[in-house]
Short mmCIF file of C-alpha atoms (C1' of nucleotides) in Angstrom, two decimals:
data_model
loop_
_atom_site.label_atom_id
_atom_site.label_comp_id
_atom_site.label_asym_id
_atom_site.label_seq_id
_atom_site.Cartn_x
_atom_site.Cartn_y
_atom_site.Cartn_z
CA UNK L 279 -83.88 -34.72 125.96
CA UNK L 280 -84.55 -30.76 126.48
CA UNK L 281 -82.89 -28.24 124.89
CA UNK L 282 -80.62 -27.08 127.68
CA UNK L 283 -79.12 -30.97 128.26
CA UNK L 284 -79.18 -31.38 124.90
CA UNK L 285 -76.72 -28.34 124.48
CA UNK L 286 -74.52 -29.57 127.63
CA UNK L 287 -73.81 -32.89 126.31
CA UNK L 288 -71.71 -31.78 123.77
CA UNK L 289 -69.74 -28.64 124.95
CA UNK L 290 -69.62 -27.32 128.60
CA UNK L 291 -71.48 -23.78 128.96
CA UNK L 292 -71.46 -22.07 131.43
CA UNK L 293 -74.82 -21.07 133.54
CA UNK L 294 -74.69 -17.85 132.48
CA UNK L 295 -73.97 -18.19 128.97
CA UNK L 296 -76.19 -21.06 129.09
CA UNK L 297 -79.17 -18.74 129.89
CA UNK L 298 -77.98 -16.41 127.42
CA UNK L 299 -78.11 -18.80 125.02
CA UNK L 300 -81.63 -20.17 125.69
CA UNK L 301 -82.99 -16.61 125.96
CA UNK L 302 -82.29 -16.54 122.33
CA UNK L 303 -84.69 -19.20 121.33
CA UNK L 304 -88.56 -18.83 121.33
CA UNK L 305 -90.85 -21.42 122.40
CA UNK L 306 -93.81 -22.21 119.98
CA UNK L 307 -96.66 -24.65 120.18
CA UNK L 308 -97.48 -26.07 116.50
CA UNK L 309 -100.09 -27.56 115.06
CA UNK L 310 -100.38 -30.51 113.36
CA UNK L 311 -99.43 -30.16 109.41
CA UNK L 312 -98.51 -26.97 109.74
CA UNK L 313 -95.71 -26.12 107.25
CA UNK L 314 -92.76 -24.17 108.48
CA UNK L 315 -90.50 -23.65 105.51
CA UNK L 316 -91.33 -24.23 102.00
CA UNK L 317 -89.48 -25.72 99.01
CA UNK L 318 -87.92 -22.48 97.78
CA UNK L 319 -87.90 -20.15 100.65
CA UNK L 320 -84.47 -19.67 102.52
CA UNK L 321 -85.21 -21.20 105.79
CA UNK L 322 -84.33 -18.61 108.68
CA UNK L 323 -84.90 -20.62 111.34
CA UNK L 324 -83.38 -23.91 113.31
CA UNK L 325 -86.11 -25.78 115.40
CA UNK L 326 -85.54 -27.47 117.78
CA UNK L 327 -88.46 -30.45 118.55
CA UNK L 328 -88.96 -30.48 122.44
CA UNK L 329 -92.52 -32.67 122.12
CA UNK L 330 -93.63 -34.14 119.24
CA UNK L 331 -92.93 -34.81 115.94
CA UNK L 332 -91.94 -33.05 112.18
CA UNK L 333 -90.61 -34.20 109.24
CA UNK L 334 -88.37 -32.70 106.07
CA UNK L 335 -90.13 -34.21 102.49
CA UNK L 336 -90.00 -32.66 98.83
CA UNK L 337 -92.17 -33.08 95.99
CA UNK L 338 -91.02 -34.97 92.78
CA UNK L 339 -91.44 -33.48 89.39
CA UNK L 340 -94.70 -36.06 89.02
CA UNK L 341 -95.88 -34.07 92.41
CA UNK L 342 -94.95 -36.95 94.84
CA UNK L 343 -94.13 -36.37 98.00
CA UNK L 344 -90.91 -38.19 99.06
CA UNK L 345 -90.23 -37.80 102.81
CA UNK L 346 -86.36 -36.95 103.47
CA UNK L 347 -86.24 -37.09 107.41
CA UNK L 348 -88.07 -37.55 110.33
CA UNK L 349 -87.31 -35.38 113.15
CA UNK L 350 -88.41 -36.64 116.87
CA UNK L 351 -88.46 -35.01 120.32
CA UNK L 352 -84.99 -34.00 121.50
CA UNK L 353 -83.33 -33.20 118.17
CA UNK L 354 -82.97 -30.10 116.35
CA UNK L 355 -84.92 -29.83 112.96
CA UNK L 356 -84.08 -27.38 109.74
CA UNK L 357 -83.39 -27.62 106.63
CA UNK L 358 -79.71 -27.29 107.59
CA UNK L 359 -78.06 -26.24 104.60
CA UNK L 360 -80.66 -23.54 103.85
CA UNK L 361 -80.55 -22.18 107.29
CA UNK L 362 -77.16 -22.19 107.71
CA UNK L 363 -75.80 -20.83 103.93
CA UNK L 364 -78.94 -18.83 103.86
CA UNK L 365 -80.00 -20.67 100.35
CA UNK L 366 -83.39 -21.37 98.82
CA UNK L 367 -84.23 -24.65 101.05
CA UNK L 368 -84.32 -28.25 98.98
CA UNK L 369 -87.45 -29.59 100.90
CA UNK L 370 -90.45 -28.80 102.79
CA UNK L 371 -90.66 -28.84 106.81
CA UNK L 372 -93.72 -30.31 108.54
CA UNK L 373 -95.08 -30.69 111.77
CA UNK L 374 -96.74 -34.26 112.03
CA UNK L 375 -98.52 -34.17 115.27
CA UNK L 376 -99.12 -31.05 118.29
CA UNK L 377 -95.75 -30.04 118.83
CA UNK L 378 -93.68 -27.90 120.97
CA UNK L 379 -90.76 -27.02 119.90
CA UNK L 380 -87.92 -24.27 120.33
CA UNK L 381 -87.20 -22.02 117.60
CA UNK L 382 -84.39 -19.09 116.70
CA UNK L 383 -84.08 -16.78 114.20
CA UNK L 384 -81.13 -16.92 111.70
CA UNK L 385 -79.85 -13.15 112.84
CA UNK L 386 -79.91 -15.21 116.81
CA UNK L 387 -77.63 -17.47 115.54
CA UNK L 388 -75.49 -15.60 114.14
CA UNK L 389 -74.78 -13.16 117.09
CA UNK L 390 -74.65 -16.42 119.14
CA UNK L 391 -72.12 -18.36 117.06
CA UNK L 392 -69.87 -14.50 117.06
CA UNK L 393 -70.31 -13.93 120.52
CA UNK L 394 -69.44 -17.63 121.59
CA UNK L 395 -66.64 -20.03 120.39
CA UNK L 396 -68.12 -22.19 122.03
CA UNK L 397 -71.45 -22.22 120.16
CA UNK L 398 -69.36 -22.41 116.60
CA UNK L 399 -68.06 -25.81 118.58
CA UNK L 400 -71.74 -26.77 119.36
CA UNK L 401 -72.71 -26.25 116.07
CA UNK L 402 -69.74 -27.60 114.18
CA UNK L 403 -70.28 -30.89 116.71
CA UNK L 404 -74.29 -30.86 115.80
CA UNK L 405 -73.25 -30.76 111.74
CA UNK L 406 -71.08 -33.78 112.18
CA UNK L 407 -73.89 -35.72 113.97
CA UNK L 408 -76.15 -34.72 111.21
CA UNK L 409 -73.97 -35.63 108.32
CA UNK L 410 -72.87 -39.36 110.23
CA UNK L 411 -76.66 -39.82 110.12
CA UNK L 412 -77.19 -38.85 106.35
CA UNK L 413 -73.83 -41.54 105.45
CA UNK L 414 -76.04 -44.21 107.33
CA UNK L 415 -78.48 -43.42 105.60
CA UNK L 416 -77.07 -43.42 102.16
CA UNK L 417 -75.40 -46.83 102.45
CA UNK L 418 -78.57 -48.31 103.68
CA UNK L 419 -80.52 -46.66 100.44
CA UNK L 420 -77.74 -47.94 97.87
CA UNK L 421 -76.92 -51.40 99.13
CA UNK L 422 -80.05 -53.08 101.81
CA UNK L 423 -82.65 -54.60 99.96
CA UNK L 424 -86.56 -52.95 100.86
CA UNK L 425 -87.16 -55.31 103.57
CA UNK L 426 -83.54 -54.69 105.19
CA UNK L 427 -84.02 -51.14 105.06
CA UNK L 428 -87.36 -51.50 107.16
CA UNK L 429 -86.13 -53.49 109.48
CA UNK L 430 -83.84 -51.65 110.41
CA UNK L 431 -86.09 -48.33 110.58
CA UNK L 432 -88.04 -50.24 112.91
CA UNK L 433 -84.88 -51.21 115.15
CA UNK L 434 -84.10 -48.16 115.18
CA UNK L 435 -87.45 -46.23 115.26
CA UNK L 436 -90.16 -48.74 116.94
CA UNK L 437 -92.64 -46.75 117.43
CA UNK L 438 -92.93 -44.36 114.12
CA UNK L 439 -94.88 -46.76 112.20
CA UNK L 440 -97.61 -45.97 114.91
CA UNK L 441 -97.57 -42.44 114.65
CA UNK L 442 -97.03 -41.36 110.84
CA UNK L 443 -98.85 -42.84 107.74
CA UNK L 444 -97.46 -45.69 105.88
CA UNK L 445 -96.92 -43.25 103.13
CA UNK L 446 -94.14 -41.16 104.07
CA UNK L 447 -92.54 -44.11 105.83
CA UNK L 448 -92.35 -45.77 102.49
CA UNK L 449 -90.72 -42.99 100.57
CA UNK L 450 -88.57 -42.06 103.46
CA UNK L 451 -87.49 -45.72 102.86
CA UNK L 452 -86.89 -45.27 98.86
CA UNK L 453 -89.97 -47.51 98.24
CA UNK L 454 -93.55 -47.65 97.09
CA UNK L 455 -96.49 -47.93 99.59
CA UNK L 456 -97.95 -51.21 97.88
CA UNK L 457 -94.13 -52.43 98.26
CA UNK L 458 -94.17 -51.52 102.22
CA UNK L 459 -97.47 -52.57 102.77
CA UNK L 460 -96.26 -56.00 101.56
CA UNK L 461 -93.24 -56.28 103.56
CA UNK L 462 -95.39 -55.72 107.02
CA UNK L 463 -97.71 -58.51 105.89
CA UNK L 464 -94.85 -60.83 105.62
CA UNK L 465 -93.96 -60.11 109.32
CA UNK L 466 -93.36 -62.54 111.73
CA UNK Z 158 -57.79 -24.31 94.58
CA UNK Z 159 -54.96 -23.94 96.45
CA UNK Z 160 -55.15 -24.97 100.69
CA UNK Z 161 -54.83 -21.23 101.38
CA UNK Z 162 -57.26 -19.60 98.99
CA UNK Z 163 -59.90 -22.17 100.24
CA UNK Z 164 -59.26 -20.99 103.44
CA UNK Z 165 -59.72 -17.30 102.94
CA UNK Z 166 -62.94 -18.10 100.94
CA UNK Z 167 -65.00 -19.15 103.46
CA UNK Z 168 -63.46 -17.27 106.42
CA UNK Z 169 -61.54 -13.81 106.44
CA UNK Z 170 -58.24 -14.99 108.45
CA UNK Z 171 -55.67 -12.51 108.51
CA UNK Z 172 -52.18 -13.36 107.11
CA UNK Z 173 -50.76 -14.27 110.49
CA UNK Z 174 -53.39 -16.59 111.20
CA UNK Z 175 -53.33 -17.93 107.83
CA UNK Z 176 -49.58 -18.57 107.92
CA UNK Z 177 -49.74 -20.56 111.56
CA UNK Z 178 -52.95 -22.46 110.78
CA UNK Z 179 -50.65 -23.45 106.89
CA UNK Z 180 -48.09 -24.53 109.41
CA UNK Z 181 -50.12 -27.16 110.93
CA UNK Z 182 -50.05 -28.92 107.75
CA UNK Z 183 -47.81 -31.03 106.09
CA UNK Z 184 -47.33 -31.19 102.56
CA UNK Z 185 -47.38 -35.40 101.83
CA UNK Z 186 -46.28 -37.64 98.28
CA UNK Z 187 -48.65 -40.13 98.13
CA UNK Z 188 -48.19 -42.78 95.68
CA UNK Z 189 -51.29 -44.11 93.36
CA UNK Z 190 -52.93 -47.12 95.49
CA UNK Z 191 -51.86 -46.29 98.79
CA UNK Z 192 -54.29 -46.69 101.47
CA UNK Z 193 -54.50 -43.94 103.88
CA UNK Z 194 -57.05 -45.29 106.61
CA UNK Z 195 -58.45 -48.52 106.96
CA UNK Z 196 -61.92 -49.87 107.72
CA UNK Z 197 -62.42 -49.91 112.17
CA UNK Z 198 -59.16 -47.23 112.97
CA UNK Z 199 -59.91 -43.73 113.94
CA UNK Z 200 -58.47 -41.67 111.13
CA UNK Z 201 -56.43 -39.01 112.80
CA UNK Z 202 -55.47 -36.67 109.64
CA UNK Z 203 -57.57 -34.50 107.51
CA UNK Z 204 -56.08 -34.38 103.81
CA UNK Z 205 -56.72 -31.42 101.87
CA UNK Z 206 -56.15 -32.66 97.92
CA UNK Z 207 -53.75 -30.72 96.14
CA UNK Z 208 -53.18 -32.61 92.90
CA UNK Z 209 -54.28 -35.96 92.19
CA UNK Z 210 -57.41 -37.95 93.84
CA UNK Z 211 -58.36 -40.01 96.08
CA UNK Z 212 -61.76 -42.28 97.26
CA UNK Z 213 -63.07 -43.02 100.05
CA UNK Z 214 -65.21 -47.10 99.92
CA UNK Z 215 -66.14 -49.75 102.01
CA UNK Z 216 -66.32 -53.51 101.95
CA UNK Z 217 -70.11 -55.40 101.77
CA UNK Z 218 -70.06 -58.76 103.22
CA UNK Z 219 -69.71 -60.63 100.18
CA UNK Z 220 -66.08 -58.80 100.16
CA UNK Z 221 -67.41 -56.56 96.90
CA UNK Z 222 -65.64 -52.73 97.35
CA UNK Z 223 -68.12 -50.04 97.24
CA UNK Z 224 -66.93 -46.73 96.49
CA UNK Z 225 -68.67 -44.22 98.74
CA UNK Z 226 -67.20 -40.67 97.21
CA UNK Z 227 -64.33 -38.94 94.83
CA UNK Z 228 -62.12 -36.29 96.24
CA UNK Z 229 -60.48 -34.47 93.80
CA UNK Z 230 -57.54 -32.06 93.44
CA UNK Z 231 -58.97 -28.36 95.90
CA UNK Z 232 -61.20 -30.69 98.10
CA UNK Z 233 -60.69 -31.87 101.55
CA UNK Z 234 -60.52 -36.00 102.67
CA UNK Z 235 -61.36 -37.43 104.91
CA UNK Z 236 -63.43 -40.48 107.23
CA UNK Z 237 -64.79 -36.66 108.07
CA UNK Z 238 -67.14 -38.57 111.33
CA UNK Z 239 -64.36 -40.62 112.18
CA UNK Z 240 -61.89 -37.60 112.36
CA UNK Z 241 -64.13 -34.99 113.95
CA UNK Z 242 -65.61 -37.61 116.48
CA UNK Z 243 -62.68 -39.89 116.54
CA UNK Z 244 -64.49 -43.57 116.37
CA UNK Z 245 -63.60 -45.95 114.31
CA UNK Z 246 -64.63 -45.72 110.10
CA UNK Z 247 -66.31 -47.28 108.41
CA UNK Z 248 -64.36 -46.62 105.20
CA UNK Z 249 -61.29 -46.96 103.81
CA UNK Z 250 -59.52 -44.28 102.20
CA UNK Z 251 -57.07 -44.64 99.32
CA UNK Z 252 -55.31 -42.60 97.01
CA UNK Z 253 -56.21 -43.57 93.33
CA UNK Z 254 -53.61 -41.29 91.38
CA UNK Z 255 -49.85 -39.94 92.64
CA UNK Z 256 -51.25 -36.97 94.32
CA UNK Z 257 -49.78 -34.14 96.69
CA UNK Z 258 -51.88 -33.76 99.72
CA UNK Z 259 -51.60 -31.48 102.44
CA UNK Z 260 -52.71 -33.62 105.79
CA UNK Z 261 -53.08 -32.32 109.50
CA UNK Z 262 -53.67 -34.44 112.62
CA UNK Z 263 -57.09 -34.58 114.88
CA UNK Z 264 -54.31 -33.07 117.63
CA UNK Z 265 -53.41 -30.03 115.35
CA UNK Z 266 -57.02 -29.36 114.23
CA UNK Z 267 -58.06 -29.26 117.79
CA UNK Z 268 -55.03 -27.14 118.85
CA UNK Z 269 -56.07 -24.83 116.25
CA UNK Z 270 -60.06 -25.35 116.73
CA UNK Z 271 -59.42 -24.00 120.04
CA UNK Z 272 -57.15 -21.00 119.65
CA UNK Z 273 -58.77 -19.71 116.70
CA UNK Z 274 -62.76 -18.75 117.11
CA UNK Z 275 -62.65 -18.85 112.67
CA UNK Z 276 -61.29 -22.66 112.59
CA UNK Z 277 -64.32 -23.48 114.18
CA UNK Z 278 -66.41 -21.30 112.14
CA UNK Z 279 -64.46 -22.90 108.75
CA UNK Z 280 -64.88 -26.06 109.96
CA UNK Z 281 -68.58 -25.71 110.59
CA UNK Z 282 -68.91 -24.56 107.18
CA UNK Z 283 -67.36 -27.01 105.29
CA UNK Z 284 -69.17 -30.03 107.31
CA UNK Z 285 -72.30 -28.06 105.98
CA UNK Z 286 -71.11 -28.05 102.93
CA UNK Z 287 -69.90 -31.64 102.96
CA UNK Z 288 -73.71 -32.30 103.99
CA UNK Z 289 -75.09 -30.95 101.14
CA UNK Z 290 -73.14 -32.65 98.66
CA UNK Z 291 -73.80 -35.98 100.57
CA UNK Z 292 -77.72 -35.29 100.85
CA UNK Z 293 -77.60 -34.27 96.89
CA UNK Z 294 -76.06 -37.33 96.06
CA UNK Z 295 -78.51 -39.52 98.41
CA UNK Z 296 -81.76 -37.66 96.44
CA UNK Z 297 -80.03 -38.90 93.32
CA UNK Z 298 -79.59 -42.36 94.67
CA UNK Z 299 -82.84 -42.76 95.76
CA UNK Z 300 -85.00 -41.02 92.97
CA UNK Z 301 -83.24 -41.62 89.67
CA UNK Z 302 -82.48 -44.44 87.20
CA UNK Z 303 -79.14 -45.32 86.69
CA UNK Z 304 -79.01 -43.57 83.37
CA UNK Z 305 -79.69 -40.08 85.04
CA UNK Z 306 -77.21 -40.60 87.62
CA UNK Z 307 -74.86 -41.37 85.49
CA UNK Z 308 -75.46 -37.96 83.49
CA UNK Z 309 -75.60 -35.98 86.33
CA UNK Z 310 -72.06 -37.46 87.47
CA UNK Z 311 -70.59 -36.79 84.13
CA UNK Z 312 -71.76 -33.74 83.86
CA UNK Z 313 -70.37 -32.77 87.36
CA UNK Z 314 -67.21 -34.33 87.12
CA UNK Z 315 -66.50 -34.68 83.44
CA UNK Z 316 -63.01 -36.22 83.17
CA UNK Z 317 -63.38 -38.65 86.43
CA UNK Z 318 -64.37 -41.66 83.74
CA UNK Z 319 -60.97 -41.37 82.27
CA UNK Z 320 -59.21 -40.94 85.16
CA UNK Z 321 -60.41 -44.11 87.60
CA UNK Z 322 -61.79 -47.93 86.34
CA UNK Z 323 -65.32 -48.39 85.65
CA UNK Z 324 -66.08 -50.28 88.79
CA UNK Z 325 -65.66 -47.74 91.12
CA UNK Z 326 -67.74 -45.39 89.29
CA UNK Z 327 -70.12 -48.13 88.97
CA UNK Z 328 -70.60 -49.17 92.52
CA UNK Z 329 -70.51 -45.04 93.51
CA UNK Z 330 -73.61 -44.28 91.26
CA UNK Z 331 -74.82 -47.69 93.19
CA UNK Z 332 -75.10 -49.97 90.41
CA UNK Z 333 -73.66 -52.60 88.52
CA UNK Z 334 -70.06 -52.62 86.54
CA UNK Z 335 -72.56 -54.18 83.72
CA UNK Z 336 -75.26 -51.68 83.37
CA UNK Z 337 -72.57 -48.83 83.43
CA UNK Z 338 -71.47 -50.18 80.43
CA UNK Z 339 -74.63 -50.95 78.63
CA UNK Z 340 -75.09 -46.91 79.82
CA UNK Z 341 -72.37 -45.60 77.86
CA UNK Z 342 -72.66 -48.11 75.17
CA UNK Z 343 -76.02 -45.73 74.38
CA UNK Z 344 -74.48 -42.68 74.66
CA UNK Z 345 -74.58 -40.53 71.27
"C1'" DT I 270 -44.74 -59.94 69.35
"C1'" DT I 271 -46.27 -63.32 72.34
"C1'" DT I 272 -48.02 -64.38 76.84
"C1'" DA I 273 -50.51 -63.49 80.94
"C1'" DC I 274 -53.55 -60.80 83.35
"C1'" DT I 275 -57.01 -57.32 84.14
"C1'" DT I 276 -60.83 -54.51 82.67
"C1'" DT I 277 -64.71 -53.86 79.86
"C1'" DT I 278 -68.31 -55.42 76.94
"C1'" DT I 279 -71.91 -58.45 75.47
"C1'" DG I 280 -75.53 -61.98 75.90
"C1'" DA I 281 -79.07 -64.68 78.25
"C1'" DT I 282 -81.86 -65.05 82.08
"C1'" DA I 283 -83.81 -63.97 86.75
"C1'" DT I 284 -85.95 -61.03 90.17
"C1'" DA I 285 -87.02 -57.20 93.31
"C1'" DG I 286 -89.79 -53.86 93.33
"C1'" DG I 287 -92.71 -50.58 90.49
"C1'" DT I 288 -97.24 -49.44 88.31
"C1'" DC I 289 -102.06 -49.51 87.79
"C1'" DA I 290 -106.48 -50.77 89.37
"C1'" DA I 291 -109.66 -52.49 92.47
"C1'" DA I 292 -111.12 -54.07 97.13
"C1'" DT I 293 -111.07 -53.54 101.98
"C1'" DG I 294 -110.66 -51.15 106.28
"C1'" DG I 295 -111.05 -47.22 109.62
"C1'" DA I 296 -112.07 -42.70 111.49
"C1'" DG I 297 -114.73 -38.68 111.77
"C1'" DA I 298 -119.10 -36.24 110.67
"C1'" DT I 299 -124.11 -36.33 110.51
"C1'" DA Y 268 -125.73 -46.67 112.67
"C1'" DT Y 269 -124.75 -44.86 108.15
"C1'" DC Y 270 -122.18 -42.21 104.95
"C1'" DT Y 271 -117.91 -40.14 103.23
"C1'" DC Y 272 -113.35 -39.87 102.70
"C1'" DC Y 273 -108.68 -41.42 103.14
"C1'" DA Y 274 -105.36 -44.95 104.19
"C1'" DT Y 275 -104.03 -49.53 103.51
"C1'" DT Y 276 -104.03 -53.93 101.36
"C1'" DT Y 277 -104.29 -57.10 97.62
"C1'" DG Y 278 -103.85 -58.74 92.86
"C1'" DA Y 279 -102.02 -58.92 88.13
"C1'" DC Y 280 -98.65 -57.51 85.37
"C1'" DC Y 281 -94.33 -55.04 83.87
"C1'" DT Y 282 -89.69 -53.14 83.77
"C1'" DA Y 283 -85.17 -51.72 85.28
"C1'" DT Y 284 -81.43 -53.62 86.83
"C1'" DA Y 285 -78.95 -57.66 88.89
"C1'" DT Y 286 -76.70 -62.00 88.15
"C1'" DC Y 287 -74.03 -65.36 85.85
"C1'" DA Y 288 -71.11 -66.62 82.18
"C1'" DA Y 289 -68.31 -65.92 78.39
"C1'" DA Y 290 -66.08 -63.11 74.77
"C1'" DA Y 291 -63.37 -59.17 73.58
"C1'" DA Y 292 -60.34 -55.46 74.36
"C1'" DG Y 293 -56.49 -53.30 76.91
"C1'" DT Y 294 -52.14 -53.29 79.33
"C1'" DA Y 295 -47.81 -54.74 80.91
"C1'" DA Y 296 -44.18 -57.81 81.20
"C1'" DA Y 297 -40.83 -60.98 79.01
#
DNA sequence: TTTACTTTTTGATATAGGTCAAATGGAGAT
DNA sequence: ATCTCCATTTGACCTATATCAAAAAGTAAA
């Protein structure tokens, strides 16, 4: 979905503030593994992924990296917390393959979400989403077994295990590789 | 924390705002055990924790509860997806102490979402803020033994193990009622 | 205080998934 | 085609935690 549907769907702009809204955002064409934010930094700004593909990951204290979140074409992509509380950021952001994707600045949102109720709505609407997603999440981490967990990535997300390495799929899953490799073998 | 003080920390009302937006509430007696929402309703109050606490859980299959988070006295409760999107939960809530709460209805909130540009803003922060705690406590589900979760719980909430049974701390920090025992047995 | 009931602890055993190490496979560069 | 370099798979073994079962400790009622 673009960015301007994406932003109908859940609260009815108008066309003018509509345009006033997307003339806030900048369009940017990323390469692949190109870092956006780093663990640390406060993240000032909210992507959002209009082709391709990124994901959010942080690096243990043994220096693995454990991916947190893949982010696809059509949804927005941040380290939200960071970006929104204006905090050192948790986790990493990546880009995974050629993207484009929509960016704005911190300061942009800010004027946005004081100029329009509307746009505290959107936002309020898009945290909700977000934190639904991260419950799901949870409960599938603390109570599926390894091979429930990836079948239900794959249900969900059929074609990711094409396009990222096994490697962040596994710890985005709370597992080893060796563990994930297994499971796939065992596949009907 | 008082309902009004957490109010004005996250967003400057003035005292006639603050005063309508208190009367939306109502203050509620809620005796130990009660259940407040049940598993497939929409929940259609938001309870802000005055004294006492409350969880929030869910049934597995095998009928074993599963205690998904603690709300204690100066926090907000809540199926928070279920209220803000109004679909069914997937929890239960229940009140585990004789506690005061201060509850509003999904109509209220929106009445006041929509006169007041700063609900929206408040309520934007605190699902932010509700997402970080959630995404904290899914790093520590998915990257730490049992003993470290259980230090990190007691070292955030250090009176909750005398306050609720061992099995619902046990199936929060996602493990057994058994190896939460053999964990404190080796305290010092 | 005795009885009945619930919660917590302890013990013995099982297992999912982790760790470490080596082998295989694939993709790009020369 | 061959070499190099990573990604993936496989194998052998290990460990944290689950499971099952029973004992002990608390709690409340009579």
């Amino acid at each position: 979905m673009k960015l301007a549907d994406f932003l109908l769907t859940s609260v009815p702009f108008s066309q003018e503030e509509l345009n006033d809204i997307l003339s806030h955002f900048e369009k940017e064409y990323v390469k692949k593994n190109q870092v956006l934010i780093r663990e640390g930094r406060v993240c000032n700004k909210l992507y959002f992924v209009d082709l391709g593909m990124g994901r959010s990951y942080y690096l243990k204290k043994d220096g693995k990296e454990v991916t947190q979140w893949f982010f696809g074409a059509g949804e927005f992509m941040s380290s939200a917390d960071s970006f929104f509380k204006q905090t050192p950021s948790f986790y990493y952001l990546e880009i995974l393959e050629d993207s484009i994707v929509y960016s704005i600045s911190n300061e942009n949102m800010d004027f946005l979400l004081a100029k329009y109720h509307k746009m505290e709505k959107f936002i309020r609407l898009l945290a909700i989403d977000i934190l639904s997603n991260v419950i799901l999440k949870l409960n599938a981490i603390q109570f599926q077994t390894a091979r429930e967990r990836y079948d239900y990535m794959i249900s969900e997300f059929p074609d990711i295990s094409h396009r990222v390495p096994l490697s962040h799929i596994a710890s985005y899953l709370g597992m080893t590789q060796e563990t994930l490799s297994r499971i796939r073998r065992n596949d009907s």
